[in-house]
């Protein structure tokens, strides 16, 4: 094992060296770094060209300049750019922006992709399965710059126009309700009568909710309210328990419901007290405290297997707390949207934040949300396809294996068979893909960043190339290259650790 | 049952919570309000000193223009406007050229320190490089990778990285200027006449900040004195520190911890700067000049993608944009309600130069062939097909090698310089000239940027039109065209753009004089050389125009080449902003930012 890792690392280092050398030469030879100066007719043109030549050692042939650059790398110095800026600083800013932009999108894509993939595998060849397949391939094949521009036009500009008077047309309500009904009918499945009931209930519920939103102008002054929290909480408690332990585990169900009760009880003290003094450390502390406290409730409830209750209660607690926090965010929505810097057009198309917005913790949170919304949707739409297909295929393969049949034959419940026996094993191949993708996060998203005006790793790379400026390009390349190599290795090790049939040597 | 035991406290807590709910209000949202405008620009700001060799970029100069006052600026005519509310300057004598700059009594930096001769003197030292250690090559002491100076860097070496040349601008003022008027003025004596002297002195930077940081002085007044003394006594040790700080102390890519490195002398002062996102300036409370801003806060957001800027304008995230002008962008802008789109000309002009000697095929050594080729360049067609779709009737064929359209002298010059003969393509005339010259199917290899779609289109239009007259136009286009310019034997004609950054007359010299640095087509005419020498020593503005008109005429007669068009510029702004009126010269839209108003 150790020798495997060492061998891999040494090989990787040589690969990296060779790659950086090639990359450096390609960048340095890709154009003329003095281009813009040659075009100028400034009287001191000669002096300016000389200054830049000296600044970037352009008088040294690229072959040797690479080694000057390499020398700097060993001292932890990425050099300077054409604009005499420290590449270390540029790299720091770029990584920060990229992580903010791509991390959430990747997490959402993974979670959503796996959930949808599994649902479509369990309902193989249903209308839902076909729809998911069609949609995921459709989005997969769309160019992101086009998706981004359309998103800006319809999800930002048009939605903002609509928010001036957020009334949902009757036709829209009917169509959305029908789609929702069909969706749930297809997911829940069952016999004809059950399907019909599911369809009716979900379509009516959707229509009712939309009508309520439309009539009360909910989108301009959104809120959930204590009743909403209670209803959502109970639904979450039943849902999570059903998947986590099964509803027959009464201890787990009761501890979940108690946690929901505590959440509802704490609603007003939190909304009007603690939440008004919110800071990031307090926010994180509250998250940890919530999980811990909910877990404790599960522990006290006990039962044959305490940890099942603890797990279920902790998840439910976290989700209920999230709903309460969401309600607090919503309570500031109107103030945010009507502020003079937003001017009633909350969904942003460009940048990472509204300049000089000011505002408290919640307002800042909303601002981050409105700016991340479109780029996140764009990235999720495109990368979601891969995860759904992988997880669907993986689960289908596992479900056809003999040990699943054995588990069913033992009389285990369908929940146990799917969640415990099938799902866990189906995750193994997906894990390696995820490890891969996490490594690729740092590489940024060149086009997404450009279109949405973020200066992340992708921009660093493209700008460097445009200016024939090797140092930023190399900084990008070295960091992403290293991440790719390391996460490749991690993926291999993870696979071996998860699947006892595989051995690394 | 456990539930009831737990339930009781929950019930109590719930009741208590409901009681609290009634009396605790929502926390303050903490939002900031006030009049403001947001402008999109395609590149991030990175240096508060636009005088260094790498800091001189529009992205910096736009911001510095709002925050640093100088003695003059260009309006949108374009003509040079003196800002007498900052200070005055006058020419005391023509020979030797002596110029006196005086700062007004009450002008201050945004920290309250008066602006005075110390600031002017340090600015002179930097822009003239008169005190630089002679023959010093910083490369020997520069870390090759970081560009920073190594430990071996001699501490008494003075090196101002202003790229000054000893034969132009302040480079001609080698004598340390005299201080006068209670330390508010300096008088500079030029070693040779320099007719663009008005453009030589840009907006100064705070001397006391440089001295405080470089020399470790606490007090502002003391620091000013130390800077003056260092310059007057040519104290290399002190000057070395000052020059090092001038070179790098004002470079920042996010708001620096030390507010002194962005002190303002202009209408606005920087208040916030998020790396790669935006920079915000607010009205400078210490500003006493004429250009008092109407809008309290200006934010420049960095949006590289033109279409993203357009959509941000539509969504109200930015109020003013000047994206790279293309037909697509213009179409997108025209479809938006609630904005004003104004089109105009930019500072760069496209031109075709013919190689007089050292060309690839020697075609153009014969003046008749030059004339014939100029007749077949479809200038009007190029403008109609490539520029009109963007800016409509604002598009024009530029007819002068020297004058910026709109500037004084342009209209008279184009009427007399002979460019009228090349207004329309004249295939028959060209054929006749070729026959007269006795050449058939002459080869013309044109150098242009092959990665620039517009230039590729221009090349194709020229190629098609010239073929009708019998020219065999071949493709010398290259992505590395910049490096190939002026290379002997590489091409016969070149198609590229020159950027006009000022109305100065001395920039003609390097382009049209025999052996000039920008004379890339090896043009040589003794008469032009003589006129340029005269132009470089002529202080009378009217006479300057006359001389330039004569040069312009000679250039067209000699078949130097043709100018084609002025680059298009598209500005779009929200209807809530009034007063935006871009200038052809930098800083384009920013030139009158203080006159903008918010109409609400």
PDB file of N, CA, C and O in Angstrom, chain A residues 35 38 41 44-45 47 57 68 75 77 79-80 83-85 152 160 269 272 276 300 328 331-332 340-341 345 347 349-350 352 356 359-360, chain B residues 2 17 24-30 32-33 36 43 54 137 144-146 163 165 253 277 280 297 301 304 311 315 317 481-482 498-499 518:
ATOM      1  N   UNK A  35       2.794  42.729 -28.038  1.00  0.00           N
ATOM      2  CA  UNK A  35       1.821  43.089 -29.060  1.00  0.00           C
ATOM      3  C   UNK A  35       1.197  44.474 -28.876  1.00  0.00           C
ATOM      4  O   UNK A  35       1.267  45.327 -29.737  1.00  0.00           O
ATOM      5  N   UNK A  38       3.521  47.356 -29.401  1.00  0.00           N
ATOM      6  CA  UNK A  38       3.879  47.584 -30.803  1.00  0.00           C
ATOM      7  C   UNK A  38       2.800  48.402 -31.500  1.00  0.00           C
ATOM      8  O   UNK A  38       3.072  49.173 -32.404  1.00  0.00           O
ATOM      9  N   UNK A  41       1.466  54.230 -30.483  1.00  0.00           N
ATOM     10  CA  UNK A  41       2.443  55.147 -31.039  1.00  0.00           C
ATOM     11  C   UNK A  41       2.907  56.157 -29.993  1.00  0.00           C
ATOM     12  O   UNK A  41       3.060  57.326 -30.260  1.00  0.00           O
ATOM     13  N   UNK A  44       7.481  57.158 -26.092  1.00  0.00           N
ATOM     14  CA  UNK A  44       8.499  56.392 -25.362  1.00  0.00           C
ATOM     15  C   UNK A  44       8.285  54.892 -25.521  1.00  0.00           C
ATOM     16  O   UNK A  44       8.584  54.110 -24.633  1.00  0.00           O
ATOM     17  N   UNK A  45       7.756  54.520 -26.688  1.00  0.00           N
ATOM     18  CA  UNK A  45       7.474  53.119 -26.991  1.00  0.00           C
ATOM     19  C   UNK A  45       8.684  52.201 -26.741  1.00  0.00           C
ATOM     20  O   UNK A  45       8.559  51.145 -26.131  1.00  0.00           O
ATOM     21  N   UNK A  47      11.197  52.568 -24.778  1.00  0.00           N
ATOM     22  CA  UNK A  47      11.468  52.413 -23.350  1.00  0.00           C
ATOM     23  C   UNK A  47      10.443  51.486 -22.705  1.00  0.00           C
ATOM     24  O   UNK A  47      10.775  50.679 -21.836  1.00  0.00           O
ATOM     25  N   UNK A  57      11.677  39.159 -18.287  1.00  0.00           N
ATOM     26  CA  UNK A  57      12.809  38.397 -18.820  1.00  0.00           C
ATOM     27  C   UNK A  57      12.567  37.898 -20.222  1.00  0.00           C
ATOM     28  O   UNK A  57      12.914  36.761 -20.555  1.00  0.00           O
ATOM     29  N   UNK A  68      13.999  29.431 -14.907  1.00  0.00           N
ATOM     30  CA  UNK A  68      13.903  30.565 -13.987  1.00  0.00           C
ATOM     31  C   UNK A  68      12.585  30.483 -13.215  1.00  0.00           C
ATOM     32  O   UNK A  68      12.528  30.664 -12.000  1.00  0.00           O
ATOM     33  N   UNK A  75      10.789  28.114  -4.455  1.00  0.00           N
ATOM     34  CA  UNK A  75      10.759  29.051  -3.333  1.00  0.00           C
ATOM     35  C   UNK A  75       9.329  29.499  -3.030  1.00  0.00           C
ATOM     36  O   UNK A  75       9.113  30.474  -2.332  1.00  0.00           O
ATOM     37  N   UNK A  77       7.140  30.784  -5.115  1.00  0.00           N
ATOM     38  CA  UNK A  77       6.842  32.064  -5.738  1.00  0.00           C
ATOM     39  C   UNK A  77       6.419  31.842  -7.184  1.00  0.00           C
ATOM     40  O   UNK A  77       7.167  31.289  -7.978  1.00  0.00           O
ATOM     41  N   UNK A  79       5.845  34.144  -9.352  1.00  0.00           N
ATOM     42  CA  UNK A  79       6.296  35.199 -10.257  1.00  0.00           C
ATOM     43  C   UNK A  79       5.297  36.340 -10.358  1.00  0.00           C
ATOM     44  O   UNK A  79       4.393  36.468  -9.532  1.00  0.00           O
ATOM     45  N   UNK A  80       5.465  37.144 -11.412  1.00  0.00           N
ATOM     46  CA  UNK A  80       4.580  38.283 -11.592  1.00  0.00           C
ATOM     47  C   UNK A  80       3.947  38.235 -12.972  1.00  0.00           C
ATOM     48  O   UNK A  80       4.440  37.564 -13.873  1.00  0.00           O
ATOM     49  N   UNK A  83       1.182  42.747 -15.832  1.00  0.00           N
ATOM     50  CA  UNK A  83       0.825  44.000 -15.174  1.00  0.00           C
ATOM     51  C   UNK A  83       1.579  44.198 -13.869  1.00  0.00           C
ATOM     52  O   UNK A  83       1.167  45.001 -13.032  1.00  0.00           O
ATOM     53  N   UNK A  84       2.662  43.460 -13.688  1.00  0.00           N
ATOM     54  CA  UNK A  84       3.493  43.583 -12.497  1.00  0.00           C
ATOM     55  C   UNK A  84       2.723  43.259 -11.227  1.00  0.00           C
ATOM     56  O   UNK A  84       2.969  43.840 -10.180  1.00  0.00           O
ATOM     57  N   UNK A  85       1.749  42.361 -11.321  1.00  0.00           N
ATOM     58  CA  UNK A  85       1.039  41.937 -10.133  1.00  0.00           C
ATOM     59  C   UNK A  85       1.592  40.603  -9.682  1.00  0.00           C
ATOM     60  O   UNK A  85       1.980  39.784 -10.507  1.00  0.00           O
ATOM     61  N   UNK A 152     -29.944  34.142 -17.896  1.00  0.00           N
ATOM     62  CA  UNK A 152     -29.947  35.556 -17.518  1.00  0.00           C
ATOM     63  C   UNK A 152     -31.209  36.230 -18.049  1.00  0.00           C
ATOM     64  O   UNK A 152     -31.847  37.013 -17.361  1.00  0.00           O
ATOM     65  N   UNK A 160     -37.304  39.234 -12.735  1.00  0.00           N
ATOM     66  CA  UNK A 160     -37.286  40.520 -12.049  1.00  0.00           C
ATOM     67  C   UNK A 160     -38.413  41.415 -12.540  1.00  0.00           C
ATOM     68  O   UNK A 160     -39.031  42.120 -11.744  1.00  0.00           O
ATOM     69  N   UNK A 269     -38.484  32.568  19.794  1.00  0.00           N
ATOM     70  CA  UNK A 269     -37.235  33.072  20.411  1.00  0.00           C
ATOM     71  C   UNK A 269     -36.099  33.203  19.402  1.00  0.00           C
ATOM     72  O   UNK A 269     -35.323  34.152  19.444  1.00  0.00           O
ATOM     73  N   UNK A 272     -37.004  36.165  16.632  1.00  0.00           N
ATOM     74  CA  UNK A 272     -37.038  37.538  17.122  1.00  0.00           C
ATOM     75  C   UNK A 272     -35.936  37.835  18.120  1.00  0.00           C
ATOM     76  O   UNK A 272     -35.777  38.961  18.556  1.00  0.00           O
ATOM     77  N   UNK A 276     -31.397  37.779  15.486  1.00  0.00           N
ATOM     78  CA  UNK A 276     -31.104  39.188  15.210  1.00  0.00           C
ATOM     79  C   UNK A 276     -29.645  39.542  15.478  1.00  0.00           C
ATOM     80  O   UNK A 276     -29.187  40.606  15.094  1.00  0.00           O
ATOM     81  N   UNK A 300     -31.729   9.859  24.148  1.00  0.00           N
ATOM     82  CA  UNK A 300     -32.564   9.704  25.333  1.00  0.00           C
ATOM     83  C   UNK A 300     -33.766   8.809  25.040  1.00  0.00           C
ATOM     84  O   UNK A 300     -34.208   8.049  25.899  1.00  0.00           O
ATOM     85  N   UNK A 328     -36.160  33.158   8.343  1.00  0.00           N
ATOM     86  CA  UNK A 328     -35.535  34.419   8.752  1.00  0.00           C
ATOM     87  C   UNK A 328     -34.979  35.146   7.523  1.00  0.00           C
ATOM     88  O   UNK A 328     -35.137  36.355   7.391  1.00  0.00           O
ATOM     89  N   UNK A 331     -37.678  36.829   5.754  1.00  0.00           N
ATOM     90  CA  UNK A 331     -38.224  38.028   6.391  1.00  0.00           C
ATOM     91  C   UNK A 331     -37.458  39.275   5.966  1.00  0.00           C
ATOM     92  O   UNK A 331     -37.963  40.381   6.074  1.00  0.00           O
ATOM     93  N   UNK A 332     -36.230  39.109   5.479  1.00  0.00           N
ATOM     94  CA  UNK A 332     -35.463  40.271   5.029  1.00  0.00           C
ATOM     95  C   UNK A 332     -35.552  40.465   3.518  1.00  0.00           C
ATOM     96  O   UNK A 332     -34.954  41.381   2.979  1.00  0.00           O
ATOM     97  N   UNK A 340     -32.196  50.622  -2.371  1.00  0.00           N
ATOM     98  CA  UNK A 340     -31.953  51.451  -3.557  1.00  0.00           C
ATOM     99  C   UNK A 340     -30.888  50.830  -4.458  1.00  0.00           C
ATOM    100  O   UNK A 340     -30.782  51.178  -5.620  1.00  0.00           O
ATOM    101  N   UNK A 341     -30.066  49.938  -3.933  1.00  0.00           N
ATOM    102  CA  UNK A 341     -29.052  49.321  -4.783  1.00  0.00           C
ATOM    103  C   UNK A 341     -29.609  48.151  -5.567  1.00  0.00           C
ATOM    104  O   UNK A 341     -29.019  47.708  -6.535  1.00  0.00           O
ATOM    105  N   UNK A 345     -35.029  44.584  -8.292  1.00  0.00           N
ATOM    106  CA  UNK A 345     -34.587  43.570  -9.260  1.00  0.00           C
ATOM    107  C   UNK A 345     -33.577  42.658  -8.574  1.00  0.00           C
ATOM    108  O   UNK A 345     -32.372  42.760  -8.812  1.00  0.00           O
ATOM    109  N   UNK A 347     -32.740  39.317  -8.599  1.00  0.00           N
ATOM    110  CA  UNK A 347     -31.906  38.256  -9.182  1.00  0.00           C
ATOM    111  C   UNK A 347     -30.806  38.893 -10.029  1.00  0.00           C
ATOM    112  O   UNK A 347     -31.082  39.629 -10.975  1.00  0.00           O
ATOM    113  N   UNK A 349     -27.330  39.098 -12.485  1.00  0.00           N
ATOM    114  CA  UNK A 349     -26.792  38.368 -13.629  1.00  0.00           C
ATOM    115  C   UNK A 349     -25.282  38.329 -13.635  1.00  0.00           C
ATOM    116  O   UNK A 349     -24.684  37.594 -14.411  1.00  0.00           O
ATOM    117  N   UNK A 350     -24.647  39.139 -12.811  1.00  0.00           N
ATOM    118  CA  UNK A 350     -23.207  39.258 -12.952  1.00  0.00           C
ATOM    119  C   UNK A 350     -22.562  39.516 -11.596  1.00  0.00           C
ATOM    120  O   UNK A 350     -23.171  40.120 -10.713  1.00  0.00           O
ATOM    121  N   UNK A 352     -20.176  38.668  -7.934  1.00  0.00           N
ATOM    122  CA  UNK A 352     -20.309  37.822  -6.767  1.00  0.00           C
ATOM    123  C   UNK A 352     -21.107  38.489  -5.667  1.00  0.00           C
ATOM    124  O   UNK A 352     -21.559  37.843  -4.739  1.00  0.00           O
ATOM    125  N   UNK A 356     -21.033  47.552  -2.310  1.00  0.00           N
ATOM    126  CA  UNK A 356     -21.391  48.480  -1.226  1.00  0.00           C
ATOM    127  C   UNK A 356     -22.804  48.285  -0.706  1.00  0.00           C
ATOM    128  O   UNK A 356     -23.446  49.238  -0.306  1.00  0.00           O
ATOM    129  N   UNK A 359     -25.598  45.962   4.936  1.00  0.00           N
ATOM    130  CA  UNK A 359     -26.569  44.961   5.322  1.00  0.00           C
ATOM    131  C   UNK A 359     -26.032  43.991   6.358  1.00  0.00           C
ATOM    132  O   UNK A 359     -24.823  43.787   6.479  1.00  0.00           O
ATOM    133  N   UNK A 360     -26.972  43.372   7.102  1.00  0.00           N
ATOM    134  CA  UNK A 360     -26.569  42.455   8.171  1.00  0.00           C
ATOM    135  C   UNK A 360     -26.313  41.062   7.603  1.00  0.00           C
ATOM    136  O   UNK A 360     -26.327  40.856   6.391  1.00  0.00           O
TER     137      UNK A 360
ATOM    138  N   UNK B   2     -42.248   9.014  28.383  1.00  0.00           N
ATOM    139  CA  UNK B   2     -41.232  10.064  28.368  1.00  0.00           C
ATOM    140  C   UNK B   2     -41.731  11.325  27.675  1.00  0.00           C
ATOM    141  O   UNK B   2     -41.353  12.434  28.029  1.00  0.00           O
ATOM    142  N   UNK B  17     -41.812  31.876  24.440  1.00  0.00           N
ATOM    143  CA  UNK B  17     -41.394  32.370  23.134  1.00  0.00           C
ATOM    144  C   UNK B  17     -42.436  33.293  22.543  1.00  0.00           C
ATOM    145  O   UNK B  17     -42.123  34.361  22.030  1.00  0.00           O
ATOM    146  N   UNK B  24     -40.141  41.941  20.662  1.00  0.00           N
ATOM    147  CA  UNK B  24     -38.828  42.139  20.044  1.00  0.00           C
ATOM    148  C   UNK B  24     -38.991  42.421  18.560  1.00  0.00           C
ATOM    149  O   UNK B  24     -39.583  41.630  17.841  1.00  0.00           O
ATOM    150  N   UNK B  25     -38.531  43.552  18.079  1.00  0.00           N
ATOM    151  CA  UNK B  25     -38.672  43.854  16.658  1.00  0.00           C
ATOM    152  C   UNK B  25     -37.596  43.142  15.832  1.00  0.00           C
ATOM    153  O   UNK B  25     -36.661  42.560  16.380  1.00  0.00           O
ATOM    154  N   UNK B  26     -37.763  43.215  14.535  1.00  0.00           N
ATOM    155  CA  UNK B  26     -36.769  42.710  13.588  1.00  0.00           C
ATOM    156  C   UNK B  26     -35.498  43.552  13.723  1.00  0.00           C
ATOM    157  O   UNK B  26     -35.572  44.756  13.925  1.00  0.00           O
ATOM    158  N   UNK B  27     -34.327  42.935  13.584  1.00  0.00           N
ATOM    159  CA  UNK B  27     -33.068  43.695  13.642  1.00  0.00           C
ATOM    160  C   UNK B  27     -32.991  44.624  12.428  1.00  0.00           C
ATOM    161  O   UNK B  27     -33.594  44.373  11.397  1.00  0.00           O
ATOM    162  N   UNK B  28     -32.252  45.716  12.578  1.00  0.00           N
ATOM    163  CA  UNK B  28     -32.060  46.659  11.468  1.00  0.00           C
ATOM    164  C   UNK B  28     -31.431  45.943  10.274  1.00  0.00           C
ATOM    165  O   UNK B  28     -30.543  45.119  10.443  1.00  0.00           O
ATOM    166  N   UNK B  29     -31.879  46.285   9.070  1.00  0.00           N
ATOM    167  CA  UNK B  29     -31.312  45.617   7.908  1.00  0.00           C
ATOM    168  C   UNK B  29     -29.908  46.131   7.612  1.00  0.00           C
ATOM    169  O   UNK B  29     -29.096  45.443   7.001  1.00  0.00           O
ATOM    170  N   UNK B  30     -29.590  47.368   8.020  1.00  0.00           N
ATOM    171  CA  UNK B  30     -28.233  47.898   7.865  1.00  0.00           C
ATOM    172  C   UNK B  30     -27.878  48.270   6.447  1.00  0.00           C
ATOM    173  O   UNK B  30     -26.712  48.355   6.084  1.00  0.00           O
ATOM    174  N   UNK B  32     -27.340  50.511   3.019  1.00  0.00           N
ATOM    175  CA  UNK B  32     -26.770  51.828   2.778  1.00  0.00           C
ATOM    176  C   UNK B  32     -27.439  52.454   1.557  1.00  0.00           C
ATOM    177  O   UNK B  32     -27.549  51.841   0.516  1.00  0.00           O
ATOM    178  N   UNK B  33     -27.919  53.687   1.690  1.00  0.00           N
ATOM    179  CA  UNK B  33     -28.627  54.335   0.580  1.00  0.00           C
ATOM    180  C   UNK B  33     -27.927  55.644   0.192  1.00  0.00           C
ATOM    181  O   UNK B  33     -27.141  56.187   0.932  1.00  0.00           O
ATOM    182  N   UNK B  36     -26.100  57.244  -6.581  1.00  0.00           N
ATOM    183  CA  UNK B  36     -24.955  56.470  -7.053  1.00  0.00           C
ATOM    184  C   UNK B  36     -25.132  56.077  -8.506  1.00  0.00           C
ATOM    185  O   UNK B  36     -26.230  56.052  -9.043  1.00  0.00           O
ATOM    186  N   UNK B  43     -11.910  45.666 -17.645  1.00  0.00           N
ATOM    187  CA  UNK B  43     -10.682  45.202 -17.003  1.00  0.00           C
ATOM    188  C   UNK B  43     -10.594  45.771 -15.596  1.00  0.00           C
ATOM    189  O   UNK B  43     -11.057  46.887 -15.332  1.00  0.00           O
ATOM    190  N   UNK B  54       4.115  49.955 -16.633  1.00  0.00           N
ATOM    191  CA  UNK B  54       3.074  48.924 -16.696  1.00  0.00           C
ATOM    192  C   UNK B  54       1.740  49.429 -16.166  1.00  0.00           C
ATOM    193  O   UNK B  54       0.712  48.804 -16.375  1.00  0.00           O
ATOM    194  N   UNK B 137      21.177  49.423 -14.827  1.00  0.00           N
ATOM    195  CA  UNK B 137      20.319  48.409 -15.427  1.00  0.00           C
ATOM    196  C   UNK B 137      19.657  47.605 -14.316  1.00  0.00           C
ATOM    197  O   UNK B 137      20.297  46.771 -13.682  1.00  0.00           O
ATOM    198  N   UNK B 144      14.792  37.230 -11.275  1.00  0.00           N
ATOM    199  CA  UNK B 144      14.193  36.915 -12.568  1.00  0.00           C
ATOM    200  C   UNK B 144      12.762  36.395 -12.458  1.00  0.00           C
ATOM    201  O   UNK B 144      11.966  36.552 -13.369  1.00  0.00           O
ATOM    202  N   UNK B 145      12.431  35.789 -11.356  1.00  0.00           N
ATOM    203  CA  UNK B 145      11.107  35.171 -11.279  1.00  0.00           C
ATOM    204  C   UNK B 145      10.081  36.110 -10.700  1.00  0.00           C
ATOM    205  O   UNK B 145       8.940  36.148 -11.128  1.00  0.00           O
ATOM    206  N   UNK B 146      10.471  36.854  -9.695  1.00  0.00           N
ATOM    207  CA  UNK B 146       9.475  37.651  -8.997  1.00  0.00           C
ATOM    208  C   UNK B 146       9.422  39.054  -9.546  1.00  0.00           C
ATOM    209  O   UNK B 146       8.443  39.759  -9.351  1.00  0.00           O
ATOM    210  N   UNK B 163       9.475  55.205 -17.826  1.00  0.00           N
ATOM    211  CA  UNK B 163       9.715  55.020 -19.253  1.00  0.00           C
ATOM    212  C   UNK B 163      10.044  56.316 -19.971  1.00  0.00           C
ATOM    213  O   UNK B 163       9.813  56.434 -21.169  1.00  0.00           O
ATOM    214  N   UNK B 165      11.925  59.266 -21.932  1.00  0.00           N
ATOM    215  CA  UNK B 165      13.051  59.323 -22.853  1.00  0.00           C
ATOM    216  C   UNK B 165      13.696  60.690 -22.725  1.00  0.00           C
ATOM    217  O   UNK B 165      13.022  61.673 -22.425  1.00  0.00           O
ATOM    218  N   UNK B 253      -4.432  45.657  -5.728  1.00  0.00           N
ATOM    219  CA  UNK B 253      -5.523  45.000  -6.440  1.00  0.00           C
ATOM    220  C   UNK B 253      -6.729  44.787  -5.539  1.00  0.00           C
ATOM    221  O   UNK B 253      -7.714  44.184  -5.952  1.00  0.00           O
ATOM    222  N   UNK B 277     -13.695  42.507  -8.570  1.00  0.00           N
ATOM    223  CA  UNK B 277     -15.148  42.688  -8.564  1.00  0.00           C
ATOM    224  C   UNK B 277     -15.538  44.123  -8.903  1.00  0.00           C
ATOM    225  O   UNK B 277     -16.187  44.363  -9.898  1.00  0.00           O
ATOM    226  N   UNK B 280     -15.085  51.356  -5.747  1.00  0.00           N
ATOM    227  CA  UNK B 280     -16.070  52.396  -5.462  1.00  0.00           C
ATOM    228  C   UNK B 280     -15.373  53.686  -5.053  1.00  0.00           C
ATOM    229  O   UNK B 280     -14.409  53.658  -4.293  1.00  0.00           O
ATOM    230  N   UNK B 297     -21.705  58.778  -5.350  1.00  0.00           N
ATOM    231  CA  UNK B 297     -20.886  57.568  -5.335  1.00  0.00           C
ATOM    232  C   UNK B 297     -20.808  56.949  -6.733  1.00  0.00           C
ATOM    233  O   UNK B 297     -21.827  56.807  -7.398  1.00  0.00           O
ATOM    234  N   UNK B 301     -17.690  48.440 -11.966  1.00  0.00           N
ATOM    235  CA  UNK B 301     -17.658  46.977 -11.853  1.00  0.00           C
ATOM    236  C   UNK B 301     -16.860  46.418 -13.016  1.00  0.00           C
ATOM    237  O   UNK B 301     -16.954  46.903 -14.131  1.00  0.00           O
ATOM    238  N   UNK B 304     -15.759  41.543 -17.879  1.00  0.00           N
ATOM    239  CA  UNK B 304     -14.995  41.364 -19.110  1.00  0.00           C
ATOM    240  C   UNK B 304     -15.843  41.023 -20.324  1.00  0.00           C
ATOM    241  O   UNK B 304     -15.517  41.411 -21.429  1.00  0.00           O
ATOM    242  N   UNK B 311     -26.441  42.598 -20.532  1.00  0.00           N
ATOM    243  CA  UNK B 311     -27.527  42.031 -19.733  1.00  0.00           C
ATOM    244  C   UNK B 311     -27.559  42.621 -18.331  1.00  0.00           C
ATOM    245  O   UNK B 311     -28.622  42.790 -17.749  1.00  0.00           O
ATOM    246  N   UNK B 315     -30.667  44.471 -16.625  1.00  0.00           N
ATOM    247  CA  UNK B 315     -31.168  44.049 -15.322  1.00  0.00           C
ATOM    248  C   UNK B 315     -30.959  45.114 -14.256  1.00  0.00           C
ATOM    249  O   UNK B 315     -31.237  44.881 -13.087  1.00  0.00           O
ATOM    250  N   UNK B 317     -28.217  46.263 -12.998  1.00  0.00           N
ATOM    251  CA  UNK B 317     -27.069  46.110 -12.102  1.00  0.00           C
ATOM    252  C   UNK B 317     -25.983  47.129 -12.385  1.00  0.00           C
ATOM    253  O   UNK B 317     -25.191  47.469 -11.522  1.00  0.00           O
ATOM    254  N   UNK B 481       1.517  39.352 -35.982  1.00  0.00           N
ATOM    255  CA  UNK B 481       1.746  40.473 -36.883  1.00  0.00           C
ATOM    256  C   UNK B 481       2.495  41.611 -36.213  1.00  0.00           C
ATOM    257  O   UNK B 481       3.281  42.313 -36.856  1.00  0.00           O
ATOM    258  N   UNK B 482       2.260  41.808 -34.907  1.00  0.00           N
ATOM    259  CA  UNK B 482       2.902  42.926 -34.208  1.00  0.00           C
ATOM    260  C   UNK B 482       4.412  42.832 -34.276  1.00  0.00           C
ATOM    261  O   UNK B 482       5.122  43.810 -34.501  1.00  0.00           O
ATOM    262  N   UNK B 498      -3.701  52.533 -35.381  1.00  0.00           N
ATOM    263  CA  UNK B 498      -2.926  53.366 -34.458  1.00  0.00           C
ATOM    264  C   UNK B 498      -3.902  53.956 -33.466  1.00  0.00           C
ATOM    265  O   UNK B 498      -5.001  54.369 -33.827  1.00  0.00           O
ATOM    266  N   UNK B 499      -3.461  54.088 -32.232  1.00  0.00           N
ATOM    267  CA  UNK B 499      -4.336  54.670 -31.230  1.00  0.00           C
ATOM    268  C   UNK B 499      -3.934  56.109 -30.946  1.00  0.00           C
ATOM    269  O   UNK B 499      -2.759  56.370 -30.664  1.00  0.00           O
ATOM    270  N   UNK B 518       8.172  54.563 -35.193  1.00  0.00           N
ATOM    271  CA  UNK B 518       6.925  54.012 -35.708  1.00  0.00           C
ATOM    272  C   UNK B 518       6.824  54.116 -37.223  1.00  0.00           C
ATOM    273  O   UNK B 518       5.776  53.842 -37.795  1.00  0.00           O
TER     274      UNK B 518
END
